[in-house]
XYZ file of C-alpha atoms in Angstrom:
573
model
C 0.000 0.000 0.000
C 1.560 3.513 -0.809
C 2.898 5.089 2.237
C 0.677 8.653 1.108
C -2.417 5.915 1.912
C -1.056 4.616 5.223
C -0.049 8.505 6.172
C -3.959 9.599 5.320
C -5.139 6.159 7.554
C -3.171 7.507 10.625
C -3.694 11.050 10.377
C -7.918 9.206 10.262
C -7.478 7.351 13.553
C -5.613 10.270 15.367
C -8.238 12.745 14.363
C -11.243 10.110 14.913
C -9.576 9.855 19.098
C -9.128 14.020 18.639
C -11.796 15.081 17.528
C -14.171 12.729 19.281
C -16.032 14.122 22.324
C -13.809 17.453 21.723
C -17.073 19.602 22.290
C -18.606 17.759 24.891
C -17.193 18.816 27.743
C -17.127 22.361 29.433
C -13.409 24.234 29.249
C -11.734 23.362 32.829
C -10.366 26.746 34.551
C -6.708 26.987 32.494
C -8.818 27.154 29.510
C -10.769 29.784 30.851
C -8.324 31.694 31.465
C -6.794 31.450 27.779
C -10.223 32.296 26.732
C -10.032 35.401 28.495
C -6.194 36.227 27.864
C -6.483 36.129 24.183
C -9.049 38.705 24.565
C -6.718 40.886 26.600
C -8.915 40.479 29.606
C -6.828 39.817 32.736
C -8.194 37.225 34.929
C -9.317 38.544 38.364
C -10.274 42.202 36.472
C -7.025 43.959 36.831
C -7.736 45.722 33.696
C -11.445 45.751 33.967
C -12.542 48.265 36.513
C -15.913 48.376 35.107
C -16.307 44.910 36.689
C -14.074 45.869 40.191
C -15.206 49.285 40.834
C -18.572 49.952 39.195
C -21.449 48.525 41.027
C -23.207 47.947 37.737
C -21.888 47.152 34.245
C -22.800 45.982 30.292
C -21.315 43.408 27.972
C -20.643 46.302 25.594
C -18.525 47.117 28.333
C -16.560 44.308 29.075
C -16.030 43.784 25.110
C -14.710 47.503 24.663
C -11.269 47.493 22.645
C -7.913 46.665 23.901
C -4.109 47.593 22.919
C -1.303 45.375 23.184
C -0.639 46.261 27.120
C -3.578 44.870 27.969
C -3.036 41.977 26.374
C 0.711 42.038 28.118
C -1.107 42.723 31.497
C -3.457 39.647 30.570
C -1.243 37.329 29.952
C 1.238 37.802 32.527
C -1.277 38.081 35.411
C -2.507 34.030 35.073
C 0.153 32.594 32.450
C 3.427 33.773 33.852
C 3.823 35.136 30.342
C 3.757 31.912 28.477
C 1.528 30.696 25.838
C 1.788 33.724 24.052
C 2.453 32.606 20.471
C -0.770 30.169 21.165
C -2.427 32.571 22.589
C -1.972 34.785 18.932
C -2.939 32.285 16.661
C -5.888 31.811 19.006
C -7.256 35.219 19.083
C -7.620 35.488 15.429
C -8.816 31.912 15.219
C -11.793 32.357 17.108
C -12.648 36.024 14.523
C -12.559 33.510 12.014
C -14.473 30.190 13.463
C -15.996 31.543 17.029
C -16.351 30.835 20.663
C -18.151 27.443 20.419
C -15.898 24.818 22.587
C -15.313 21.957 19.776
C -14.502 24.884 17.438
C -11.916 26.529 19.834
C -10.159 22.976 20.861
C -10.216 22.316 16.940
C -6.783 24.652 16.992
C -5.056 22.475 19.016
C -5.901 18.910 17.217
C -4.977 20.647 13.637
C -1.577 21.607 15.493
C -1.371 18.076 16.811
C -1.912 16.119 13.312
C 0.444 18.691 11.873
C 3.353 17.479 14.249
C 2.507 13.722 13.710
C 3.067 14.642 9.517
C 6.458 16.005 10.566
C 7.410 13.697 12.599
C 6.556 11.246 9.474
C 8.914 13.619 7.350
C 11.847 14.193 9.683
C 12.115 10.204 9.695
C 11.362 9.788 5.842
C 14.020 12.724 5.338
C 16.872 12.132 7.943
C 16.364 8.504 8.782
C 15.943 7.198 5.010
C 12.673 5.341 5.980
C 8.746 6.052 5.024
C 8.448 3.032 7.303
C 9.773 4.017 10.602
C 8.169 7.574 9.700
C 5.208 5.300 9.730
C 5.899 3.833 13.052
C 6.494 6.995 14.878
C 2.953 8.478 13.659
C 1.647 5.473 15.070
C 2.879 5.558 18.401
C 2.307 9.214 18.842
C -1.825 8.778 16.453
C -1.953 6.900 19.890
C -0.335 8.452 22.583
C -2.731 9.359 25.708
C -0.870 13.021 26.418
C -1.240 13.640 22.741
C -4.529 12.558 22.623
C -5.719 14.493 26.216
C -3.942 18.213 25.115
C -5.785 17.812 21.530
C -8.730 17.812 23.884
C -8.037 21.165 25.676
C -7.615 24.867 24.226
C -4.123 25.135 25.592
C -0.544 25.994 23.760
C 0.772 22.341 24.475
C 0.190 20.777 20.722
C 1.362 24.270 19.515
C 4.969 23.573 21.581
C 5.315 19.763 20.395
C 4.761 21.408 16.747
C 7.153 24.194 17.507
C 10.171 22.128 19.011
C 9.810 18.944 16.017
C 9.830 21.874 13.471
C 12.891 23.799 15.212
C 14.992 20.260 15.099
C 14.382 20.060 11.709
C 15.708 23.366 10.811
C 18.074 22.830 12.988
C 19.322 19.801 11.389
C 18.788 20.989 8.071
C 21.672 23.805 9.201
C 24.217 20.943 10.401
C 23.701 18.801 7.185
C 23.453 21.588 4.223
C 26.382 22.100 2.066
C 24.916 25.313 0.367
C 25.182 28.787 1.821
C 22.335 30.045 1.042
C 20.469 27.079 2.142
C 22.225 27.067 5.365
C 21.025 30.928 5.519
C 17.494 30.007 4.816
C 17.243 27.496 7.125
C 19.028 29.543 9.842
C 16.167 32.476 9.324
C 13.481 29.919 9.848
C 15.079 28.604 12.549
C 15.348 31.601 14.306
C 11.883 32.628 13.663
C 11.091 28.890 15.321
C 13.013 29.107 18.377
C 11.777 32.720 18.886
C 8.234 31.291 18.956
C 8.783 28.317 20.806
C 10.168 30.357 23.433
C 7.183 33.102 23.714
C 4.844 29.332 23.302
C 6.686 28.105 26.910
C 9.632 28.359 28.307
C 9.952 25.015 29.098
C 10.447 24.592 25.482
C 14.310 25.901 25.701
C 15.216 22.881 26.891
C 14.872 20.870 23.607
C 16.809 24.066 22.001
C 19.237 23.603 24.570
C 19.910 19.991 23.071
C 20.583 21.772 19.437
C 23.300 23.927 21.314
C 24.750 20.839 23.177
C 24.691 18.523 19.880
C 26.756 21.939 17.440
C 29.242 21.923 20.727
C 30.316 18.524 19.961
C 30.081 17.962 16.302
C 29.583 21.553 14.422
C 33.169 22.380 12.700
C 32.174 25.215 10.469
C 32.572 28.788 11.230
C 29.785 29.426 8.879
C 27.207 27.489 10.487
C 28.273 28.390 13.895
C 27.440 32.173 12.494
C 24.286 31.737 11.364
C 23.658 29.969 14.445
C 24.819 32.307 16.732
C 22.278 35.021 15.024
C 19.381 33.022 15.370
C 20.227 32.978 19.338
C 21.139 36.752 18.909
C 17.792 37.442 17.639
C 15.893 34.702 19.963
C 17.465 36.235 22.530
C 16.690 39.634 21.865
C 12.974 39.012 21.453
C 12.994 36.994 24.764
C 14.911 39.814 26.417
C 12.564 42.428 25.006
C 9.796 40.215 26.168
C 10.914 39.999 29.913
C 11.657 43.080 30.512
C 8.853 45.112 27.986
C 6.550 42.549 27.364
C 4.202 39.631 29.010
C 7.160 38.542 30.866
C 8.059 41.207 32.650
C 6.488 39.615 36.058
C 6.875 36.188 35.600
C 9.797 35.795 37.851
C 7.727 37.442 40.302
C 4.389 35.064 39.782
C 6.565 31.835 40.266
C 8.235 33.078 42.860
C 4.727 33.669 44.481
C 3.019 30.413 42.706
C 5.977 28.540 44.417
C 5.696 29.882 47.372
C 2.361 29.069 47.649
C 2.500 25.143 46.421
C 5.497 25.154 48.803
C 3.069 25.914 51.938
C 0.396 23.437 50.048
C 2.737 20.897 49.687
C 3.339 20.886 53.513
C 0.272 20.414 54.452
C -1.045 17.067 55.878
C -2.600 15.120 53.020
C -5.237 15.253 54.162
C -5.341 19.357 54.047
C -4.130 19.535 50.970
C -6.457 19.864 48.096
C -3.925 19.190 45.507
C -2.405 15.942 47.193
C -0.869 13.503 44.593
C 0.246 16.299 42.432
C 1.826 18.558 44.945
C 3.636 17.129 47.392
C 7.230 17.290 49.128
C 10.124 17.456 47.224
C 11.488 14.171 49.291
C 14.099 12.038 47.270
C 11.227 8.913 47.265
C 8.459 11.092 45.893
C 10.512 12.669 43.120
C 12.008 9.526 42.102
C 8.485 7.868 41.988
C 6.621 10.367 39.811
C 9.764 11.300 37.521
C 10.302 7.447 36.612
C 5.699 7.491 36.266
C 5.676 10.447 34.133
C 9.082 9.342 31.962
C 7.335 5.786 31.531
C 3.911 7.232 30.452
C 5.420 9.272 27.618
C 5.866 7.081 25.234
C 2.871 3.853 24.833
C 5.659 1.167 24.466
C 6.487 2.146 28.480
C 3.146 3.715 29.145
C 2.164 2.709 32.821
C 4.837 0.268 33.406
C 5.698 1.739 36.886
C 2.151 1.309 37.633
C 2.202 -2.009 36.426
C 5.326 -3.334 37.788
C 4.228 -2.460 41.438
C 6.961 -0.318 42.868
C 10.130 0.679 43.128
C 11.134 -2.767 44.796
C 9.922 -4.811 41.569
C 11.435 -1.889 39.462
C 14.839 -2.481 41.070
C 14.729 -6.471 40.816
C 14.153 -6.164 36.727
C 16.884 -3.896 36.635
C 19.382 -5.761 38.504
C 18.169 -8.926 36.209
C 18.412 -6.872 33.576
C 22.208 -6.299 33.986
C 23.055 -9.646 35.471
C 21.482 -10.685 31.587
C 23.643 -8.108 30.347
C 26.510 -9.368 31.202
C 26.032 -12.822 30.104
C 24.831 -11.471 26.814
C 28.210 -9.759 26.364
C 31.131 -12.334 27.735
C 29.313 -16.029 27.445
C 28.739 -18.110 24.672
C 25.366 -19.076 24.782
C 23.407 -18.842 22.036
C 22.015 -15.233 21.785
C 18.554 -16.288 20.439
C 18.097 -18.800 23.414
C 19.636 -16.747 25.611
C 16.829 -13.946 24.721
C 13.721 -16.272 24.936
C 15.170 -17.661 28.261
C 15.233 -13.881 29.803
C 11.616 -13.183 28.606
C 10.753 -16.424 30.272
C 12.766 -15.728 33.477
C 10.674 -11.865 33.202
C 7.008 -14.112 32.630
C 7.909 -16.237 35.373
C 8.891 -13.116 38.315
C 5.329 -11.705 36.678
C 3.070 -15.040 37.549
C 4.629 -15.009 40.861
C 5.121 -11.666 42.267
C 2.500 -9.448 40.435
C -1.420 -9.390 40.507
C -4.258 -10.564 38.124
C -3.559 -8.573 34.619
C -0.647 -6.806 35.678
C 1.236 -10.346 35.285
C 2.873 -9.549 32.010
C 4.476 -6.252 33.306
C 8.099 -7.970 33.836
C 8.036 -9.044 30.232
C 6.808 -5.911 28.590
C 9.712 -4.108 30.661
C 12.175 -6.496 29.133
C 10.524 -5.524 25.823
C 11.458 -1.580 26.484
C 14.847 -2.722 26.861
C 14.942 -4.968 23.660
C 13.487 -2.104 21.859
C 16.380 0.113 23.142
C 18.486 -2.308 22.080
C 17.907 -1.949 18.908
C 17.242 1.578 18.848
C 21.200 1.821 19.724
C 22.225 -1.083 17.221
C 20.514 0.734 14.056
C 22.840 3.021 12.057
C 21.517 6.781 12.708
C 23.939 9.863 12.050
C 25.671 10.381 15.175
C 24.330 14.248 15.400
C 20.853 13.343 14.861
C 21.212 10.205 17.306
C 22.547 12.583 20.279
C 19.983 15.021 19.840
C 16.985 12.231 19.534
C 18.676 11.466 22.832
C 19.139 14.983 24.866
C 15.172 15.665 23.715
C 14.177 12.348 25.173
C 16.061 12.758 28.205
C 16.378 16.429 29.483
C 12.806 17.880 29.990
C 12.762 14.842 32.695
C 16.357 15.931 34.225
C 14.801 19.598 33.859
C 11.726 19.083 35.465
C 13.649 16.599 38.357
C 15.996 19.585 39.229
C 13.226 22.171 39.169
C 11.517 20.005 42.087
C 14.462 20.016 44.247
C 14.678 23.707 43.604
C 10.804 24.822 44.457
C 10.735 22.455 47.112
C 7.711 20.695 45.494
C 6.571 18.566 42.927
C 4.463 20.665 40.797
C 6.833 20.520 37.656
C 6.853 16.203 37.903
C 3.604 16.745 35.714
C 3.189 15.307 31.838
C 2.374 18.324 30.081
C 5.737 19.498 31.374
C 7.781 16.917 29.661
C 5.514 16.508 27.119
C 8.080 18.308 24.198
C 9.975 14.762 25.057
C 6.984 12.568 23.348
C 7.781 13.100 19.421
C 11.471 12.469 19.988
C 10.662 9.688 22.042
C 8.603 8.151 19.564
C 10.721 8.160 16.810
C 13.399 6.583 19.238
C 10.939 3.513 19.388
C 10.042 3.518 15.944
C 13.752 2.722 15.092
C 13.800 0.012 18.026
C 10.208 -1.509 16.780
C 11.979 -0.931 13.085
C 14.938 -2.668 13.003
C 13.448 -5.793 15.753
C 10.873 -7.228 12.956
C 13.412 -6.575 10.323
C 15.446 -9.414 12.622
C 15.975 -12.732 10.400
C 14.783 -15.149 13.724
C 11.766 -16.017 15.029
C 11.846 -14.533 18.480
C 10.191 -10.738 16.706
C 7.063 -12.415 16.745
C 6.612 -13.433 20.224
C 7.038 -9.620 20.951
C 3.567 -8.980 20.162
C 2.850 -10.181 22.897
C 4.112 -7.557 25.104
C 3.698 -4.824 22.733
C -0.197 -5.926 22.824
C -0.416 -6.202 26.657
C 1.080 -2.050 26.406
C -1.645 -1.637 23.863
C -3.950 -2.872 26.481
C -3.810 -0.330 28.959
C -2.904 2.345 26.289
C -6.639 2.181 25.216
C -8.065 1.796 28.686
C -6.446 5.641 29.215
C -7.808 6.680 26.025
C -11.078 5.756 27.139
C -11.183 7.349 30.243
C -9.425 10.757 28.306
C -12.619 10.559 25.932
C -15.172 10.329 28.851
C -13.007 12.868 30.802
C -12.502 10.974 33.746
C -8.723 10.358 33.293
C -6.962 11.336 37.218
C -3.900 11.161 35.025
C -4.234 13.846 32.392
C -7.942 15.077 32.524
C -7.172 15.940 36.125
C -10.568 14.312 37.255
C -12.766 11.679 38.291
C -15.814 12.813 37.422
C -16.608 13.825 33.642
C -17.481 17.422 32.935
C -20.916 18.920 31.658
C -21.499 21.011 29.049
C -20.360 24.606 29.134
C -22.141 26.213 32.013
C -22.170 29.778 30.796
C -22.700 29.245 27.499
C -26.005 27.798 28.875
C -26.953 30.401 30.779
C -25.909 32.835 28.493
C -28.458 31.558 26.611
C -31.023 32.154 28.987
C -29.825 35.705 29.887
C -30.430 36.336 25.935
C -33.756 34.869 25.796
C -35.150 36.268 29.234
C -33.882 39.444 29.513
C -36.257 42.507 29.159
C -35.740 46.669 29.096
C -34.797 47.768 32.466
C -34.085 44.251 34.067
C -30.924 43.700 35.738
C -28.855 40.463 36.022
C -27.865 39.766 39.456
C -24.230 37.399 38.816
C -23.032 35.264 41.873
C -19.980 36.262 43.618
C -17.923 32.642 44.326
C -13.932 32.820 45.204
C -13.568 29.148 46.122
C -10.668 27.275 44.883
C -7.931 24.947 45.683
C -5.951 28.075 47.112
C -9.107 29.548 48.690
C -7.937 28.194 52.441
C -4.042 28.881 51.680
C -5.440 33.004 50.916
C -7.922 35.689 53.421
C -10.148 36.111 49.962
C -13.419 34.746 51.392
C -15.199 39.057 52.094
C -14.074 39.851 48.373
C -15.965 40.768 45.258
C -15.058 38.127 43.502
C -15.658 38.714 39.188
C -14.952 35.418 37.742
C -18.251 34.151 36.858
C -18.942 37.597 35.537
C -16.254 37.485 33.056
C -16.873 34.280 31.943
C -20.583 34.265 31.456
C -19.710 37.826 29.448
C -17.771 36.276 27.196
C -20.505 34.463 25.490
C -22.818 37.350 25.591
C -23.230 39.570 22.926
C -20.657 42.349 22.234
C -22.997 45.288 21.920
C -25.621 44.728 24.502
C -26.348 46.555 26.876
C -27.585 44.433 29.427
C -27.447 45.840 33.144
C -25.492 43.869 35.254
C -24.449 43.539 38.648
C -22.436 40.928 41.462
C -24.240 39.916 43.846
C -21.758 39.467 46.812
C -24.076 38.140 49.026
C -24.685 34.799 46.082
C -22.247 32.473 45.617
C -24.312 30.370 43.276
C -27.587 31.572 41.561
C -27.503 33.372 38.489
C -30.706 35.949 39.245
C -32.485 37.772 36.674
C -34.355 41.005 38.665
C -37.244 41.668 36.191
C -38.281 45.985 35.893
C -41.358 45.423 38.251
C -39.090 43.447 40.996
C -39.537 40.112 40.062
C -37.054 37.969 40.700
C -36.170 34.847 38.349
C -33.169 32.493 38.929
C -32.282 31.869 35.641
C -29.076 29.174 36.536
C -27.401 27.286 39.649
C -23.696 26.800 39.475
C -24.181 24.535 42.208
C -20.987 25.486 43.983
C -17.635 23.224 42.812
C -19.655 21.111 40.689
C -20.119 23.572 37.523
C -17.085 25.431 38.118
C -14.429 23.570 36.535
């Protein structure tokens, strides 16, 4: 079958897990907040006194123009200053296609297929094969973190885009033999990093790897210019942004978010509403969710701490693992029998030591490592090798260091490594590659284990789809449909000449008992339910301070007509 045919069937079963549900569900409170940042609005009202010092205000109000400051303040005020390239695309995005949920998330899957075709082409290009290009879009057509950020209106898909498209560039630069090619490509690269940078900051680690791979193996004084321009000029929009632009606090707000997941963190787990995701920086906890989260980012590990039962089990694979090492390496055994006799050592620790379906977990370990194995064996260009490496391994070591730093584990999330996924991914697709192009008979028995992963790979994806994944929906319980796009609704249709909407005034959040905010006007539900209003009314509207929940419409003769119940926690997601 033509590999154009097999590319058009992935790109169909990656948008079929995308796109389904991808309306369904109402945005959770980071979306929210983009929603209101690529508007300019600053969450919390800092640049909307009509809402924080008026006692009454209109949607024609809260819609009136904004200049780039605002959208500076707006960003920086809830973001840190990131997302800001996202956050650009988005703005004129919604102009075009509008505010409707499925419409807004849409962004984020079209950036997400487009990173899967590169991914395809980097492989087809640099690696010589259409069929480990192929293997790579499967894994990552597939892969749950992929799958759960194409479901939320976030920059995420728009950084794994960003940092596949920078290595090629970046590549392109080491390998050219033409100077104005090499120019070209160092323009665009430039351009790339620039954005990737204003997308997240997290995102200079992969760029970091670029720097780290021309250190060791760039010779030409040529290149090396045109690469030390495009970090002139990435540098001098990054400076311009933190001290000018959107960035100009964000030292400050992680000094201050730190501070306050620090104090969170400390808190019996009991107390602390974020327990499982922040918690102490202690050497056990790190180690436990940096080895979960490395594991889970690529579906040939996915869950295999999990699965394996702790760190004990962990440590008796590994030690096995090098004990078969060695004999690999300085015995004479016969390597083939030698194999099958490690995968049955790995079935047999499973049957015994390890629970109902979770039996296989020893052997689908061992299969990691054979994949490795022959990830390491296949002929890649040393350059591209090392830096499929560094972006596999450093946003881990990043995000590792940065917990021993804050003091907490905030950073030891997925989304955080997440720019690791596409490199990962092709790393397997060379294993996978190169083990069924193996002459013996052992390749087949691999299914096996690749199947079990498979398994549980799907299980996730199910529970991202009904948006009850604890791991990357950040939930139990599925959402409902948009809240204040419902009642915005009935403000529309029920709202008469000289009536005035009464909006409930709720601060509660995870930080609510960490911060003295419970006697303030709080404006969030305002701003939200506004922004699916229309721009020119002129609806008179007011918040209620003294209602946390009910959405009240006060008719002209003094009627008065609850129109909606957030119902406390449970609407407000």
């Amino acid at each position: 079958m033509p590999s154009r045919i097999l590319v058009l069937i992935i790109l169909g079963l990656a948008g079929f897990l995308r796109f389904n549900h991808i309306g369904s569900y109402s945005p959770y409170t980071d979306e929210k907040f983009t929603l209101l940042n690529v508007h300019g609005i600053c969450v919390g009202g800092y640049n909307q006194p009509e809402l924080t010092e008026n006692d009454t205000f209109t949607p024609k109000e809260f819609w009136k123009d904004r200049d780039l400051n605002d959208h500076y303040q707006a960003i920086a005020r809830s973001d840190f200053g990131t997302h800001f390239t996202y956050n650009v695309f988005l703005k004129y995005w919604i102009k075009a296609f509008g505010l409707k949920d499925g419409m807004v998330r849409t962004l984020s899957v079209l950036f997400n297929l487009l990173t899967l075709v590169l991914v395809f082409w980097l492989c087809k290009a640099f690696l010589k094969s259409t069929y480990i290009g192929l293997i790579a879009m499967s894994i990552l057509a597939l892969d749950p973190l992929f799958i759960s950020q194409s479901h939320f209106a976030r920059s995420y898909t728009l950084s794994f885009l960003l940092v596949v498209l920078g290595t090629i560039f970046f590549y392109k630069i080491l390998k050219s033999e033409n100077k104005k090619e090499t120019i070209t490509f160092g323009v665009l690269y430039a351009i790339i990093a620039a954005m990737a940078l204003l997308n997240h900051y997290l995102n200079f680690i992969i760029f970091l790897a670029h720097v780290i791979t021309a250190a060791i193996y760039l010779r030409s004084q040529r290149k090396w210019f045109v690469l030390l321009a495009a970090g002139a000029f990435t540098l001098l929009v990054m400076g311009y942004w933190m001290t000018a632009g959107g960035g100009q606090w964000s030292m400050e707000f992680l000094k201050d978010k730190n501070a306050l997941h620090l104090k969170m963190a400390n808190l019996p787990a009991d107390q602390n509403p974020m327990s499982g995701n922040v918690d102490p920086s202690s050497a056990k906890n790190v180690s436990q969710k940096a080895i979960n989260v490395f594991f889970d980012s690529n579906l040939i590990s996915f869950d295999l701490y999990h699965s394996l039962h702790g760190i004990l089990n962990l440590a008796l694979f590994i030690f096995a693992s090098i004990l078969f090492g060695f004999t690999y390496k300085f015995t004479k055994i016969d390597k083939q029998k030698l194999l099958l006799g490690f995968f049955a050592a790995m079935l047999i620790l499973g049957l015994v030591l390890l629970p109902s379906h979770y039996k296989l977990a020893f052997v689908s370990a061992a299969f990691v490592l054979l994949v490795l194995y022959h990830w390491f064996k296949h002929p890649v260009e040393k350059e591209l090798r090392l830096i499929l490496l560094l972006s596999g391994l450093l946003p881990l070591f990043y995000v590792i260091f940065d917990a021993f730093k804050t003091g907490h584990t905030t950073s030891l999330a997925h989304r955080y490594i997440g720019v690791c996924v596409p490199f990962l991914g092709i790393i397997y697709a060379v294993g996978l590659y190169r083990l069924f192009h193996q002459k013996n008979n052992l390749k087949y028995l691999t299914i096996i284990p690749l199947a079990y992963q498979l398994f549980f790979v799907g299980s996730e994806i199910k529970t991202i789809l009904d948006d009850n994944s604890a791991r990357y929906s950040f939930r139990n319980e599925a959402r409902e449909e948009n809240p204040y796009r419902a009642a915005s609704q009935l403000v529309i249709e029920n709202y008469g000449e000289g009536d005035t909407l009464l909006i409930p005034s709720y601060g509660a959040n995870v930080y609510s008992d960490l911060r003295n905010n419970q006697n303030e006007r709080h404006i969030l539900d305002a701003q939200y339910l506004n922004l699916y209003l229309p721009k020119d009314a002129e609806y008179i509207e007011k918040i209620d301070v003294t209602e946390p929940n009910l959405l009240v419409l006060k008719k002209a003769n003094g009627e008065r007509k609850v129109l909606f119940d957030f119902q406390g926690k449970k609407l407000r997601y």
